[in-house]
Amino acid sequence: PGVELCIGRAEYPPDDRRVMIALTPVVNDAVATVGELGEEGLRVRAAGDVIRTMVRMLAAGVVTVDVQPLMSRDTGEVVFIDMTEARVLSSPPTFLDLANAGNFVAEMLGLIPESLSEVASTVLLEELKEVQARGETIDQEVYGILIGNTNIIKGEALRLIESHCDL
């Protein structure tokens, strides 16, 4: 959830160097920032989707740069498109991996207005607990990157992240 899926491809008749692809889900009447969503409930939904997608990607050991969200004006659902820059993190992560992870986290959290930081922290806490419950792990150094974003991450979520770091 939260990331586009390619469901098919076909030749592009006018140009044999290109192909057409079909992606799902389709987001009609989309915007690119949480602030462009009209109602508070839609902004809350979008902020939650951003956090959930970020945590699930980090737990999968995948980051990307040049984050490109589509946010539905009708539902607040967020879908991230164009994962051509996505990378799987090494284990343990290299210096470049950590730099990419830092950029990814900054871009994702940068989508959320500070006015929704409490919502973001609540969803972050829930998602991190889900990661633990599923037996998945996020690298300790990646947790350290999250700590550097206290403008959005606060309270119990921050304490949980700190507990995973050698401080």
PDB file of C-alpha atoms in Angstrom:
ATOM      1  CA  PRO A   1       0.000   0.000   0.000  1.00  0.00           C
ATOM      2  CA  GLY A   2       1.102   3.542  -0.691  1.00  0.00           C
ATOM      3  CA  VAL A   3       3.253   2.736  -3.716  1.00  0.00           C
ATOM      4  CA  GLU A   4       2.161   2.317  -7.328  1.00  0.00           C
ATOM      5  CA  LEU A   5       2.134  -1.149  -8.874  1.00  0.00           C
ATOM      6  CA  CYS A   6       2.772  -1.932 -12.539  1.00  0.00           C
ATOM      7  CA  ILE A   7       0.029  -4.264 -13.748  1.00  0.00           C
ATOM      8  CA  GLY A   8       0.943  -4.473 -17.414  1.00  0.00           C
ATOM      9  CA  ARG A   9       2.931  -3.181 -20.339  1.00  0.00           C
ATOM     10  CA  ALA A  10       2.530  -3.031 -24.096  1.00  0.00           C
ATOM     11  CA  GLU A  11       4.526  -1.879 -27.079  1.00  0.00           C
ATOM     12  CA  TYR A  12       4.120   1.759 -28.078  1.00  0.00           C
ATOM     13  CA  PRO A  13       3.446   1.538 -31.850  1.00  0.00           C
ATOM     14  CA  PRO A  14       4.648   5.013 -32.866  1.00  0.00           C
ATOM     15  CA  ASP A  15       8.081   4.476 -31.238  1.00  0.00           C
ATOM     16  CA  ASP A  16       9.716   1.053 -30.885  1.00  0.00           C
ATOM     17  CA  ARG A  17      12.107   2.418 -28.250  1.00  0.00           C
ATOM     18  CA  ARG A  18       9.269   3.055 -25.794  1.00  0.00           C
ATOM     19  CA  VAL A  19       6.588   1.025 -24.044  1.00  0.00           C
ATOM     20  CA  MET A  20       3.280   1.865 -22.408  1.00  0.00           C
ATOM     21  CA  ILE A  21       2.651   0.757 -18.839  1.00  0.00           C
ATOM     22  CA  ALA A  22      -0.514   0.440 -16.768  1.00  0.00           C
ATOM     23  CA  LEU A  23      -0.220   1.378 -13.111  1.00  0.00           C
ATOM     24  CA  THR A  24      -2.550   0.965 -10.172  1.00  0.00           C
ATOM     25  CA  PRO A  25      -4.061   2.583  -8.238  1.00  0.00           C
ATOM     26  CA  VAL A  26      -5.245   5.510 -10.297  1.00  0.00           C
ATOM     27  CA  VAL A  27      -5.479   8.743  -8.312  1.00  0.00           C
ATOM     28  CA  ASN A  28      -7.951  11.134  -9.890  1.00  0.00           C
ATOM     29  CA  ASP A  29      -7.777  14.877  -9.218  1.00  0.00           C
ATOM     30  CA  ALA A  30      -4.516  14.547  -7.296  1.00  0.00           C
ATOM     31  CA  VAL A  31      -2.406  17.175  -5.548  1.00  0.00           C
ATOM     32  CA  ALA A  32       1.219  16.913  -4.407  1.00  0.00           C
ATOM     33  CA  THR A  33       1.139  18.431  -0.909  1.00  0.00           C
ATOM     34  CA  VAL A  34      -0.877  17.838   2.241  1.00  0.00           C
ATOM     35  CA  GLY A  35      -1.590  21.564   2.481  1.00  0.00           C
ATOM     36  CA  GLU A  36      -3.485  21.484  -0.826  1.00  0.00           C
ATOM     37  CA  LEU A  37      -6.092  19.136   0.636  1.00  0.00           C
ATOM     38  CA  GLY A  38      -9.192  21.055   1.675  1.00  0.00           C
ATOM     39  CA  GLU A  39     -10.562  19.361   4.766  1.00  0.00           C
ATOM     40  CA  GLU A  40      -8.687  18.631   7.996  1.00  0.00           C
ATOM     41  CA  GLY A  41      -9.756  14.974   7.866  1.00  0.00           C
ATOM     42  CA  LEU A  42      -8.180  14.586   4.432  1.00  0.00           C
ATOM     43  CA  ARG A  43      -4.944  16.171   5.644  1.00  0.00           C
ATOM     44  CA  VAL A  44      -4.890  13.813   8.653  1.00  0.00           C
ATOM     45  CA  ARG A  45      -5.423  10.794   6.371  1.00  0.00           C
ATOM     46  CA  ALA A  46      -2.661  11.945   4.021  1.00  0.00           C
ATOM     47  CA  ALA A  47      -0.190  12.559   6.863  1.00  0.00           C
ATOM     48  CA  GLY A  48      -0.895   9.061   8.180  1.00  0.00           C
ATOM     49  CA  ASP A  49      -0.411   7.507   4.739  1.00  0.00           C
ATOM     50  CA  VAL A  50       2.937   9.288   4.343  1.00  0.00           C
ATOM     51  CA  ILE A  51       4.186   8.006   7.709  1.00  0.00           C
ATOM     52  CA  ARG A  52       2.914   4.457   7.122  1.00  0.00           C
ATOM     53  CA  THR A  53       4.585   4.279   3.715  1.00  0.00           C
ATOM     54  CA  MET A  54       7.849   5.698   5.087  1.00  0.00           C
ATOM     55  CA  VAL A  55       8.017   3.187   7.947  1.00  0.00           C
ATOM     56  CA  ARG A  56       7.075   0.221   5.759  1.00  0.00           C
ATOM     57  CA  MET A  57       9.721   1.143   3.205  1.00  0.00           C
ATOM     58  CA  LEU A  58      12.357   1.566   5.936  1.00  0.00           C
ATOM     59  CA  ALA A  59      11.375  -1.807   7.425  1.00  0.00           C
ATOM     60  CA  ALA A  60      11.755  -3.342   3.954  1.00  0.00           C
ATOM     61  CA  GLY A  61      15.191  -1.723   3.689  1.00  0.00           C
ATOM     62  CA  VAL A  62      14.157   0.420   0.722  1.00  0.00           C
ATOM     63  CA  VAL A  63      14.579   4.167   0.283  1.00  0.00           C
ATOM     64  CA  THR A  64      14.175   6.525  -2.627  1.00  0.00           C
ATOM     65  CA  VAL A  65      15.064  10.088  -3.462  1.00  0.00           C
ATOM     66  CA  ASP A  66      12.899  12.590  -5.286  1.00  0.00           C
ATOM     67  CA  VAL A  67       9.738  11.461  -3.502  1.00  0.00           C
ATOM     68  CA  GLN A  68       6.695  12.008  -5.720  1.00  0.00           C
ATOM     69  CA  PRO A  69       3.318  11.734  -3.974  1.00  0.00           C
ATOM     70  CA  LEU A  70      -0.127  11.894  -5.502  1.00  0.00           C
ATOM     71  CA  MET A  71      -2.779  12.815  -2.921  1.00  0.00           C
ATOM     72  CA  SER A  72      -6.450  12.343  -3.679  1.00  0.00           C
ATOM     73  CA  ARG A  73      -8.544  15.474  -3.130  1.00  0.00           C
ATOM     74  CA  ASP A  74     -11.531  13.179  -2.496  1.00  0.00           C
ATOM     75  CA  THR A  75     -10.119  10.694   0.028  1.00  0.00           C
ATOM     76  CA  GLY A  76      -6.724  11.983   1.185  1.00  0.00           C
ATOM     77  CA  GLU A  77      -5.174   8.677   0.060  1.00  0.00           C
ATOM     78  CA  VAL A  78      -1.513   9.028  -0.886  1.00  0.00           C
ATOM     79  CA  VAL A  79       0.239   7.002  -3.572  1.00  0.00           C
ATOM     80  CA  PHE A  80       3.950   7.405  -4.238  1.00  0.00           C
ATOM     81  CA  ILE A  81       4.923   7.178  -7.887  1.00  0.00           C
ATOM     82  CA  ASP A  82       8.142   6.868  -9.879  1.00  0.00           C
ATOM     83  CA  MET A  83      10.314   4.576  -7.810  1.00  0.00           C
ATOM     84  CA  THR A  84      13.078   4.575 -10.430  1.00  0.00           C
ATOM     85  CA  GLU A  85      15.481   6.055  -7.848  1.00  0.00           C
ATOM     86  CA  ALA A  86      14.601   3.475  -5.160  1.00  0.00           C
ATOM     87  CA  ARG A  87      17.480   1.534  -3.617  1.00  0.00           C
ATOM     88  CA  VAL A  88      17.720  -1.476  -1.322  1.00  0.00           C
ATOM     89  CA  LEU A  89      19.899  -0.683   1.695  1.00  0.00           C
ATOM     90  CA  SER A  90      22.941  -2.863   2.352  1.00  0.00           C
ATOM     91  CA  SER A  91      23.229  -4.693   5.660  1.00  0.00           C
ATOM     92  CA  PRO A  92      24.856  -3.006   7.427  1.00  0.00           C
ATOM     93  CA  PRO A  93      24.075   0.191   5.531  1.00  0.00           C
ATOM     94  CA  THR A  94      26.936   1.969   3.798  1.00  0.00           C
ATOM     95  CA  PHE A  95      27.651   5.675   4.180  1.00  0.00           C
ATOM     96  CA  LEU A  96      25.820   6.296   0.885  1.00  0.00           C
ATOM     97  CA  ASP A  97      22.869   4.174   2.064  1.00  0.00           C
ATOM     98  CA  LEU A  98      22.592   6.286   5.210  1.00  0.00           C
ATOM     99  CA  ALA A  99      22.823   9.505   3.196  1.00  0.00           C
ATOM    100  CA  ASN A 100      20.012   8.266   0.933  1.00  0.00           C
ATOM    101  CA  ALA A 101      17.973   7.169   3.961  1.00  0.00           C
ATOM    102  CA  GLY A 102      18.457  10.608   5.517  1.00  0.00           C
ATOM    103  CA  ASN A 103      17.260  12.312   2.344  1.00  0.00           C
ATOM    104  CA  PHE A 104      14.299   9.932   2.075  1.00  0.00           C
ATOM    105  CA  VAL A 105      13.194  10.547   5.673  1.00  0.00           C
ATOM    106  CA  ALA A 106      13.622  14.315   5.282  1.00  0.00           C
ATOM    107  CA  GLU A 107      11.585  14.343   2.056  1.00  0.00           C
ATOM    108  CA  MET A 108       8.809  12.198   3.521  1.00  0.00           C
ATOM    109  CA  LEU A 109       8.543  14.167   6.765  1.00  0.00           C
ATOM    110  CA  GLY A 110       8.802  17.396   4.781  1.00  0.00           C
ATOM    111  CA  LEU A 111       5.438  16.538   3.224  1.00  0.00           C
ATOM    112  CA  ILE A 112       3.753  16.873   6.621  1.00  0.00           C
ATOM    113  CA  PRO A 113       2.970  20.346   7.994  1.00  0.00           C
ATOM    114  CA  GLU A 114       4.113  20.933  11.583  1.00  0.00           C
ATOM    115  CA  SER A 115       0.455  21.468  12.500  1.00  0.00           C
ATOM    116  CA  LEU A 116       0.010  17.704  11.983  1.00  0.00           C
ATOM    117  CA  SER A 117       3.088  16.653  13.984  1.00  0.00           C
ATOM    118  CA  GLU A 118       0.992  15.084  16.769  1.00  0.00           C
ATOM    119  CA  VAL A 119      -0.933  13.016  14.223  1.00  0.00           C
ATOM    120  CA  ALA A 120       2.325  12.028  12.518  1.00  0.00           C
ATOM    121  CA  SER A 121       3.922  11.007  15.819  1.00  0.00           C
ATOM    122  CA  THR A 122       0.895   8.919  16.796  1.00  0.00           C
ATOM    123  CA  VAL A 123       0.868   7.075  13.462  1.00  0.00           C
ATOM    124  CA  LEU A 124       4.653   6.666  13.601  1.00  0.00           C
ATOM    125  CA  LEU A 125       4.424   5.061  17.035  1.00  0.00           C
ATOM    126  CA  GLU A 126       1.684   2.682  15.842  1.00  0.00           C
ATOM    127  CA  GLU A 127       3.654   1.724  12.731  1.00  0.00           C
ATOM    128  CA  LEU A 128       6.915   1.155  14.612  1.00  0.00           C
ATOM    129  CA  LYS A 129       5.070  -1.118  17.044  1.00  0.00           C
ATOM    130  CA  GLU A 130       3.584  -2.991  14.064  1.00  0.00           C
ATOM    131  CA  VAL A 131       7.080  -3.448  12.619  1.00  0.00           C
ATOM    132  CA  GLN A 132       8.174  -4.997  15.910  1.00  0.00           C
ATOM    133  CA  ALA A 133       5.050  -7.173  16.124  1.00  0.00           C
ATOM    134  CA  ARG A 134       5.743  -8.557  12.634  1.00  0.00           C
ATOM    135  CA  GLY A 135       9.312  -9.379  13.657  1.00  0.00           C
ATOM    136  CA  GLU A 136      10.762  -6.902  11.163  1.00  0.00           C
ATOM    137  CA  THR A 137      13.646  -4.609  11.987  1.00  0.00           C
ATOM    138  CA  ILE A 138      14.831  -1.181  11.016  1.00  0.00           C
ATOM    139  CA  ASP A 139      18.581  -0.650  11.184  1.00  0.00           C
ATOM    140  CA  GLN A 140      19.751   1.127  14.334  1.00  0.00           C
ATOM    141  CA  GLU A 141      21.504   3.809  12.288  1.00  0.00           C
ATOM    142  CA  VAL A 142      18.270   4.480  10.397  1.00  0.00           C
ATOM    143  CA  TYR A 143      16.503   4.928  13.736  1.00  0.00           C
ATOM    144  CA  GLY A 144      19.222   7.498  14.453  1.00  0.00           C
ATOM    145  CA  ILE A 145      18.211   9.378  11.313  1.00  0.00           C
ATOM    146  CA  LEU A 146      14.614   9.536  12.575  1.00  0.00           C
ATOM    147  CA  ILE A 147      15.791  11.133  15.843  1.00  0.00           C
ATOM    148  CA  GLY A 148      17.118  14.093  13.877  1.00  0.00           C
ATOM    149  CA  ASN A 149      13.564  15.045  12.890  1.00  0.00           C
ATOM    150  CA  THR A 150      12.119  16.200  16.205  1.00  0.00           C
ATOM    151  CA  ASN A 151      10.142  18.982  14.517  1.00  0.00           C
ATOM    152  CA  ILE A 152       7.680  16.262  13.469  1.00  0.00           C
ATOM    153  CA  ILE A 153       8.542  13.279  15.707  1.00  0.00           C
ATOM    154  CA  LYS A 154       7.635  13.859  19.341  1.00  0.00           C
ATOM    155  CA  GLY A 155       6.672  12.226  22.622  1.00  0.00           C
ATOM    156  CA  GLU A 156       6.320   8.473  22.919  1.00  0.00           C
ATOM    157  CA  ALA A 157       7.302   7.894  19.284  1.00  0.00           C
ATOM    158  CA  LEU A 158      10.607   9.690  19.882  1.00  0.00           C
ATOM    159  CA  ARG A 159      11.230   7.683  23.072  1.00  0.00           C
ATOM    160  CA  LEU A 160      10.614   4.408  21.209  1.00  0.00           C
ATOM    161  CA  ILE A 161      13.048   5.425  18.474  1.00  0.00           C
ATOM    162  CA  GLU A 162      15.664   6.459  21.045  1.00  0.00           C
ATOM    163  CA  SER A 163      15.349   3.053  22.725  1.00  0.00           C
ATOM    164  CA  HIS A 164      16.621   1.461  19.496  1.00  0.00           C
ATOM    165  CA  CYS A 165      19.761   3.595  19.373  1.00  0.00           C
ATOM    166  CA  ASP A 166      22.992   3.474  21.341  1.00  0.00           C
ATOM    167  CA  LEU A 167      22.872   7.008  22.704  1.00  0.00           C
TER     168      LEU A 167
END
